Short mmCIF file of C-alpha atoms in Angstrom, two decimals:
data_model
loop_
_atom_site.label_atom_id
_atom_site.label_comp_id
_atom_site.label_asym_id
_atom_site.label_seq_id
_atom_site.Cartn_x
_atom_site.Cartn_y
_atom_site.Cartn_z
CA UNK A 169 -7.42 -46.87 -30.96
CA UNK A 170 -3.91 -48.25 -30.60
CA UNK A 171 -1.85 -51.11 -31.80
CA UNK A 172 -0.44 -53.10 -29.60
CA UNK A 173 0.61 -57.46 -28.84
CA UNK A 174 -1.25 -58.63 -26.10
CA UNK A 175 -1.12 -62.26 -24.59
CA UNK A 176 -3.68 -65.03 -26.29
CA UNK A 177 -4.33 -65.76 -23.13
CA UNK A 178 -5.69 -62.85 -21.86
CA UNK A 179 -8.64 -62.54 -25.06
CA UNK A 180 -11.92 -63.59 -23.96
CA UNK A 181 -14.12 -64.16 -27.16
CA UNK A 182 -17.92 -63.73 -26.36
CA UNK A 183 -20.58 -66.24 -26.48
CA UNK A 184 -22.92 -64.07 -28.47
CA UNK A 185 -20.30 -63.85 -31.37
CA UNK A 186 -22.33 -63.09 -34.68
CA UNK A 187 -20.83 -66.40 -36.21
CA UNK A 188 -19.10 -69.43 -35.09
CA UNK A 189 -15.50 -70.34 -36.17
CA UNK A 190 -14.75 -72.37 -38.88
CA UNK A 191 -12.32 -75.24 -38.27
CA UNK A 192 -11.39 -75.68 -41.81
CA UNK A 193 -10.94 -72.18 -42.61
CA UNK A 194 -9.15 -71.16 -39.35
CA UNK A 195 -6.59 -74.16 -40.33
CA UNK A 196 -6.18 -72.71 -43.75
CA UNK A 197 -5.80 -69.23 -41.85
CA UNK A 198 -3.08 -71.03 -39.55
CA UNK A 199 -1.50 -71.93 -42.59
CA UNK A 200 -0.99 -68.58 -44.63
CA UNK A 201 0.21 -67.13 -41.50
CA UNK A 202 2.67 -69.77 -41.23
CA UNK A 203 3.76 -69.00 -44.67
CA UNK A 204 3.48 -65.57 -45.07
CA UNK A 205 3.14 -64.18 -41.77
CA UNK A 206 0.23 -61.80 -39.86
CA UNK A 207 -0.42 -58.69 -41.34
CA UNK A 208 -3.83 -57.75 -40.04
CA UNK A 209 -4.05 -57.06 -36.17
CA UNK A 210 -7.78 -58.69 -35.47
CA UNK A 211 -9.64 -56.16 -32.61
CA UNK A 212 -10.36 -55.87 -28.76
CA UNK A 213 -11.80 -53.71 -26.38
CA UNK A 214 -9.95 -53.63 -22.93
CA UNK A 215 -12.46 -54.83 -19.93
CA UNK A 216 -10.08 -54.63 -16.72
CA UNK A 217 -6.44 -56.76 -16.50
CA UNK A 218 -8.19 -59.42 -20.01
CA UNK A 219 -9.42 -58.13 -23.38
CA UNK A 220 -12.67 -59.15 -24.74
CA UNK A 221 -12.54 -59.93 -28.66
CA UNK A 222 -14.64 -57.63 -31.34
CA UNK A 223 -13.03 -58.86 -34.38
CA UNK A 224 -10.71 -61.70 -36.16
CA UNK A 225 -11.98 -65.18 -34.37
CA UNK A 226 -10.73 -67.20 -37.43
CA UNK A 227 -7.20 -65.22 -36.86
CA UNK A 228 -7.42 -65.43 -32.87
CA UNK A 229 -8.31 -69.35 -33.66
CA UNK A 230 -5.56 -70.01 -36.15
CA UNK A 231 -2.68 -68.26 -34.01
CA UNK A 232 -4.06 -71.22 -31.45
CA UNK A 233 -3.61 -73.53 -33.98
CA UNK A 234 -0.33 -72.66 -34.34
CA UNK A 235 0.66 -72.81 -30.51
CA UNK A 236 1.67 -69.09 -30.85
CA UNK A 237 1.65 -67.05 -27.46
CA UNK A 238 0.60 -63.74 -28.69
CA UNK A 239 -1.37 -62.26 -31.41
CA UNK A 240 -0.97 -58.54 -32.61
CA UNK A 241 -4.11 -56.96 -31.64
CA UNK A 242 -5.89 -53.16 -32.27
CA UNK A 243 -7.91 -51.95 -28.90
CA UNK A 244 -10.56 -50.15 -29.65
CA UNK A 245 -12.07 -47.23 -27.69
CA UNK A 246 -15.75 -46.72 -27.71
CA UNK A 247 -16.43 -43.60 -28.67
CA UNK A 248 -20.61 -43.54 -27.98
CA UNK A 249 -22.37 -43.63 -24.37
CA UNK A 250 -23.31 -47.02 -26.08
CA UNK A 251 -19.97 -48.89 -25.80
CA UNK A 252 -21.63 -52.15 -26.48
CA UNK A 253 -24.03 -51.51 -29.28
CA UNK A 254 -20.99 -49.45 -30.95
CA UNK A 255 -18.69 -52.55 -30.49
CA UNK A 256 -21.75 -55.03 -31.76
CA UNK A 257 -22.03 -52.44 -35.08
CA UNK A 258 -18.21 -52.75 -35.62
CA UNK A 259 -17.98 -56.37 -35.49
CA UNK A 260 -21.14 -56.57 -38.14
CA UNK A 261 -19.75 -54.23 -40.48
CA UNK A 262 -16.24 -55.56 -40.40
CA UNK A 263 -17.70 -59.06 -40.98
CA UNK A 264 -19.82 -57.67 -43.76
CA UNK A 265 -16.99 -56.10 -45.72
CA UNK A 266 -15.28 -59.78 -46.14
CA UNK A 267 -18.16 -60.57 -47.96
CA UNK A 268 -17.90 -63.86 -46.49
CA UNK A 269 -21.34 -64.49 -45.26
CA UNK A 270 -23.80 -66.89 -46.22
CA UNK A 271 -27.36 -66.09 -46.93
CA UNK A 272 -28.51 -67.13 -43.61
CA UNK A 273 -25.48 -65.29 -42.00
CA UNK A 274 -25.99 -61.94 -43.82
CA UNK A 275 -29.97 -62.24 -42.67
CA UNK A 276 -28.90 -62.20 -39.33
CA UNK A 277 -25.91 -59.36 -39.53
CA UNK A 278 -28.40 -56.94 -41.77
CA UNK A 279 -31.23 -57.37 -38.63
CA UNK A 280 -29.18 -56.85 -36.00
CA UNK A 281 -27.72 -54.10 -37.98
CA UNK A 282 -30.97 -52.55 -37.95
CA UNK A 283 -31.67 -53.34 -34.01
CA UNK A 284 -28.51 -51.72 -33.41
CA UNK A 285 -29.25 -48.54 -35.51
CA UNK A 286 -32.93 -48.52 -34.09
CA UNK A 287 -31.21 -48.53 -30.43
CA UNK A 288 -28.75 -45.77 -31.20
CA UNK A 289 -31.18 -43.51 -32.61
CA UNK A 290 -34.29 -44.08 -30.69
CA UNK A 291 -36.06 -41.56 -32.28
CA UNK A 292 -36.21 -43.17 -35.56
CA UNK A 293 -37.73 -46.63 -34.09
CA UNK A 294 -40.93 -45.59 -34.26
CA UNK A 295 -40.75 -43.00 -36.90
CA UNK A 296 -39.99 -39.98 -34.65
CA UNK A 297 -41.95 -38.07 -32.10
CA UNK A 298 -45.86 -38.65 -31.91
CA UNK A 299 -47.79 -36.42 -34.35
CA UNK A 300 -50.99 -36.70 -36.16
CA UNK A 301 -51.97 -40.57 -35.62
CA UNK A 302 -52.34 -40.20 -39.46
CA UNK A 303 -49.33 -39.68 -40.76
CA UNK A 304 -47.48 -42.64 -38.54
CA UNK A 305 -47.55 -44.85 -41.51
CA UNK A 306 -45.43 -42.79 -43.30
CA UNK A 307 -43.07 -41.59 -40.29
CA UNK A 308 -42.48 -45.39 -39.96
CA UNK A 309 -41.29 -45.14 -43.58
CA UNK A 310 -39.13 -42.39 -43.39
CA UNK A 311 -37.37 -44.66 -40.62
CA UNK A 312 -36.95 -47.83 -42.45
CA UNK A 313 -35.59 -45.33 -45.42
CA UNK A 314 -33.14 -44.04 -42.40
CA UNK A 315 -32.14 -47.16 -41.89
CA UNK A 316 -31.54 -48.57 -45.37
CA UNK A 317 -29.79 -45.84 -46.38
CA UNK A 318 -27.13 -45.86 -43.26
CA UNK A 319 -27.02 -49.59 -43.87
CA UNK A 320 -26.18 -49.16 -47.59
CA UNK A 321 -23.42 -46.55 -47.35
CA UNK A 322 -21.79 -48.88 -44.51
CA UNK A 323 -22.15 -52.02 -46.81
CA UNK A 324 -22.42 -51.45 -49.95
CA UNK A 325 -25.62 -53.53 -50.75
CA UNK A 326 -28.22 -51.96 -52.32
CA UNK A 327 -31.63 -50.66 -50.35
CA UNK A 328 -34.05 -53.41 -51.61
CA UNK A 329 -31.61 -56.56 -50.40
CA UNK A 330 -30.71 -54.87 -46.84
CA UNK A 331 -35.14 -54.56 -46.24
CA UNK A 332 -35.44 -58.29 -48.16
CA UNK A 333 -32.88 -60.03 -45.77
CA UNK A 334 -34.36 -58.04 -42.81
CA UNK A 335 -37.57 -58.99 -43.63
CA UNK A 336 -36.41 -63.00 -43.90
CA UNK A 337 -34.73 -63.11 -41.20
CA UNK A 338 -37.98 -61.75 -38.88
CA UNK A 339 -39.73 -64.37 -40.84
CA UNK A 340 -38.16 -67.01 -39.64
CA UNK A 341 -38.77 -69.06 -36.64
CA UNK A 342 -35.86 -68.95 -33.64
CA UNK A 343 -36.02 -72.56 -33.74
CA UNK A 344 -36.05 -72.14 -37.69
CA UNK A 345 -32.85 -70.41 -37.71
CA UNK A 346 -31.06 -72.61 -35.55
CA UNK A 347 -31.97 -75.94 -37.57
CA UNK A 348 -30.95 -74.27 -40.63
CA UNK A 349 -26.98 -73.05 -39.43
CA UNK A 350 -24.97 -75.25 -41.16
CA UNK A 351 -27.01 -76.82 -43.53
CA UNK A 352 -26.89 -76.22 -47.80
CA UNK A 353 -30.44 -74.38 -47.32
CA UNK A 354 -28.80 -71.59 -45.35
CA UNK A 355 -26.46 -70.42 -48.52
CA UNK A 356 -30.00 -69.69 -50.63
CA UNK A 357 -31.55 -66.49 -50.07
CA UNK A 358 -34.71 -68.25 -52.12
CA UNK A 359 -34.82 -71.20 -49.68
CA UNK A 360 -34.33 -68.81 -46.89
CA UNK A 361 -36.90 -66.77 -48.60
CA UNK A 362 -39.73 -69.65 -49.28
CA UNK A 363 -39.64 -70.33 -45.61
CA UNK A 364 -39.69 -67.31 -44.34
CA UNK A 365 -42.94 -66.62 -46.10
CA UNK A 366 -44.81 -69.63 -44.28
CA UNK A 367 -46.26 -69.51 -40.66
CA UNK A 368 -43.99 -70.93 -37.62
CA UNK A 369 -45.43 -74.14 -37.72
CA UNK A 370 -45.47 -74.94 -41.17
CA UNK A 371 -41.37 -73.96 -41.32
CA UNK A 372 -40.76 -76.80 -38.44
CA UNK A 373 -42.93 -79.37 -40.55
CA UNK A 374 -40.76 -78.21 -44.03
CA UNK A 375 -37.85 -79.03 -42.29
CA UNK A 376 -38.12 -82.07 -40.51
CA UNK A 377 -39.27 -83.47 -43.95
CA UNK A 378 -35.80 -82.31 -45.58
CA UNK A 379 -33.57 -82.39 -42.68
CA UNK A 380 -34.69 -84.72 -40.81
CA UNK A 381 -33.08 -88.26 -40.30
CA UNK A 382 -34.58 -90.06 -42.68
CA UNK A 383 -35.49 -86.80 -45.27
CA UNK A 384 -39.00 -87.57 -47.45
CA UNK A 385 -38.12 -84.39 -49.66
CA UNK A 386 -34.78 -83.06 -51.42
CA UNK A 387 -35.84 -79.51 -51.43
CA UNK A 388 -38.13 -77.21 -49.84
CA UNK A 389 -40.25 -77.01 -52.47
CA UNK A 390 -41.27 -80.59 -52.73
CA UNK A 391 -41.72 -80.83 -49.10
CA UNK A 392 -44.27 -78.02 -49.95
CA UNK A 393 -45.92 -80.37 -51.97
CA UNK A 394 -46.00 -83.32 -50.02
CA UNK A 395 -47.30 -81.11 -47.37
CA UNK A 396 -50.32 -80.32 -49.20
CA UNK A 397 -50.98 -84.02 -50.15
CA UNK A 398 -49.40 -84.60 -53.82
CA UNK A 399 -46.42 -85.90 -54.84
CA UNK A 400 -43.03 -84.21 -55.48
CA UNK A 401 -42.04 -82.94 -59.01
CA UNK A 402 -40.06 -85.62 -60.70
CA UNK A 403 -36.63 -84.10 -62.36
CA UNK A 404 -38.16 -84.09 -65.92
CA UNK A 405 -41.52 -82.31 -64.78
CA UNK A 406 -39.12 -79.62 -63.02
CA UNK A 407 -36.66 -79.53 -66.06
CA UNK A 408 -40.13 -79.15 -68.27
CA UNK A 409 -41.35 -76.19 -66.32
CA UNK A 410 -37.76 -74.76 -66.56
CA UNK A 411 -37.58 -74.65 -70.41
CA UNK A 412 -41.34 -73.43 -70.63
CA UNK A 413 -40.68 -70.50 -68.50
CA UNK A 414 -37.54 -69.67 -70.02
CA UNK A 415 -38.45 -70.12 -74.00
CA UNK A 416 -40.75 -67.44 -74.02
CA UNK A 417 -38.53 -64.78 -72.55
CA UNK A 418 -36.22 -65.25 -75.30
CA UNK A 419 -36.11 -63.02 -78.57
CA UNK A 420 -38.10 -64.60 -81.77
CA UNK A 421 -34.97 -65.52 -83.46
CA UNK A 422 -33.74 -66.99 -80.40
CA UNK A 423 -36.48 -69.31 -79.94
CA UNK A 424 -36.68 -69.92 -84.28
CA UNK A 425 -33.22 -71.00 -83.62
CA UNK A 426 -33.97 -73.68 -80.66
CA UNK A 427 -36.94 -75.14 -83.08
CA UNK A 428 -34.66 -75.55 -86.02
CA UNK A 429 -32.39 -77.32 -84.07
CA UNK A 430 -35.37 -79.80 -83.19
CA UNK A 431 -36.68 -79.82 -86.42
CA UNK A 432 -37.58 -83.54 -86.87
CA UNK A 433 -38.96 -83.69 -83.94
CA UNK A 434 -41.39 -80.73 -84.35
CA UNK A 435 -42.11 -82.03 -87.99
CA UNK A 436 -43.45 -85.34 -86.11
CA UNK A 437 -45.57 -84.07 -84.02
CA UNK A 438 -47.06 -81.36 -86.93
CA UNK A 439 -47.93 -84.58 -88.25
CA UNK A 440 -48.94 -86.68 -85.53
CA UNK A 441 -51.16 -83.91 -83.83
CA UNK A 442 -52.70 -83.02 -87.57
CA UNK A 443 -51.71 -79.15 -86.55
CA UNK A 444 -51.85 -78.40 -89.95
CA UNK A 445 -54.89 -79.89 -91.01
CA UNK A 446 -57.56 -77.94 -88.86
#
């Protein structure tokens, strides 16, 4: 690994790139730089007489921006007889630890952070060497566990959110996945989640009701509904739900406290309903 300037000219930045630029915050990028300089080389790998990019598009993008010539760059030198998987894993994890991600985004980094682990250690992809046909159930867990707890140490998220986005992101259609980049649905895990948790087809129908040109549903869950024939939840029904699920997870004096503030209005319907009469 060595530091070095190197011609913008002569970076090639791959197609299969984990995330595309964006324009607004490479031009807020272009403008710190301008300000306050470059302090963080972004990272190649040399592939002949050119240099093909691992990590810092925004940076690479924003030294464009600002008509600059060359770029300060760290090559990297693969140190596995798996130069591209080990170049793949670097660009994950160094995308990971800017914590930058949306939901949809870290889906996709976690999975192909396990693909990549699975590929490097082959003997963990299907929970080791043949043995007993019995006990493959719990080989295969002892993998996954492998996995989760490599992935953990190298992020920082905890076990049961590295398997949850894992399992969303194998949930979710190709097609799914694509529609959604870009869109408000791909910053919510729990939109990401619902989805995930219905068939192919049914994802492509939830969709095109809330994405599509003229949208028939605001959320995913009322394009559920509509789905299955009734109408959506109207604001006060879902704000009614809210409260009901909430007020009983709150301590007794809590709750005392939120009926004395509504006193009159409880006192009417005592009265009204004839509570205290039966």
């Amino acid at each position: 690994m060595a530091d070095t300037t190197i011609k913008i000219s002569l970076i090639d930045v791959p197609e299969t790139r984990l995330r595309p630029v964006d324009p607004d915050w490479a031009a807020t990028l272009a403008d710190m730089i301008q300000e306050a300089g470059h302090k963080t080389p972004i990272e190649v790998v040399e592939e002949g007489e050119r240099f093909r990019l691992v990590a810092g598009e925004h940076r690479l993008e924003a030294f464009k921006l600002l008509k600059r010539r060359e770029i300060a760059c760290r090559v990297l030198t693969p140190t596995t007889d798996q130069p591209a998987e080990e170049l793949r894993l670097h660009e994950i994890l160094e995308n990971l630890g800017r914590k930058d991600f949306n939901a949809l985004e870290r889906c996709e980094a976690l999975f192909e952070l396990k693909r990549i682990y699975e590929v490097m250690n082959p003997q963990t992809k299907h929970g080791g060497k043949r043995g007993n046909q019995h006990t493959g159930g719990e080989k295969r867990q002892v993998a996954i566990f492998a996995f989760c707890q490599k992935a953990q140490d190298s992020t920082g998220l905890s076990w049961r959110s590295i398997a949850l986005a894992v399992q969303i992101y194998k949930g979710l259609s190709a097609a799914t996945r694509e529609r959604l980049k870009g869109t408000a649905l791909a910053e919510k895990q729990s939109d990401l989640k619902a989805l995930a948790d219905l068939d192919h087809e049914t994802q492509a129908k939830i969709l095109e009701l809330v994405l599509g040109e003229l949208p028939k549903a605001g959320s995913i869950a009322d394009a559920k509904l509509l789905l299955s024939g009734r109408p959506p939840e109207k604001d006060t029904e879902k704000l009614m739900k809210r409260v009901g699920d909430i007020l009983p997870s709150l301590p007794r004096a809590a709750r005392f406290a939120v009926f004395r503030n509504h006193k009159k209005d409880i006192i009417t319907l005592v009265k009204k309903e004839g509570w205290l009469d039966a």
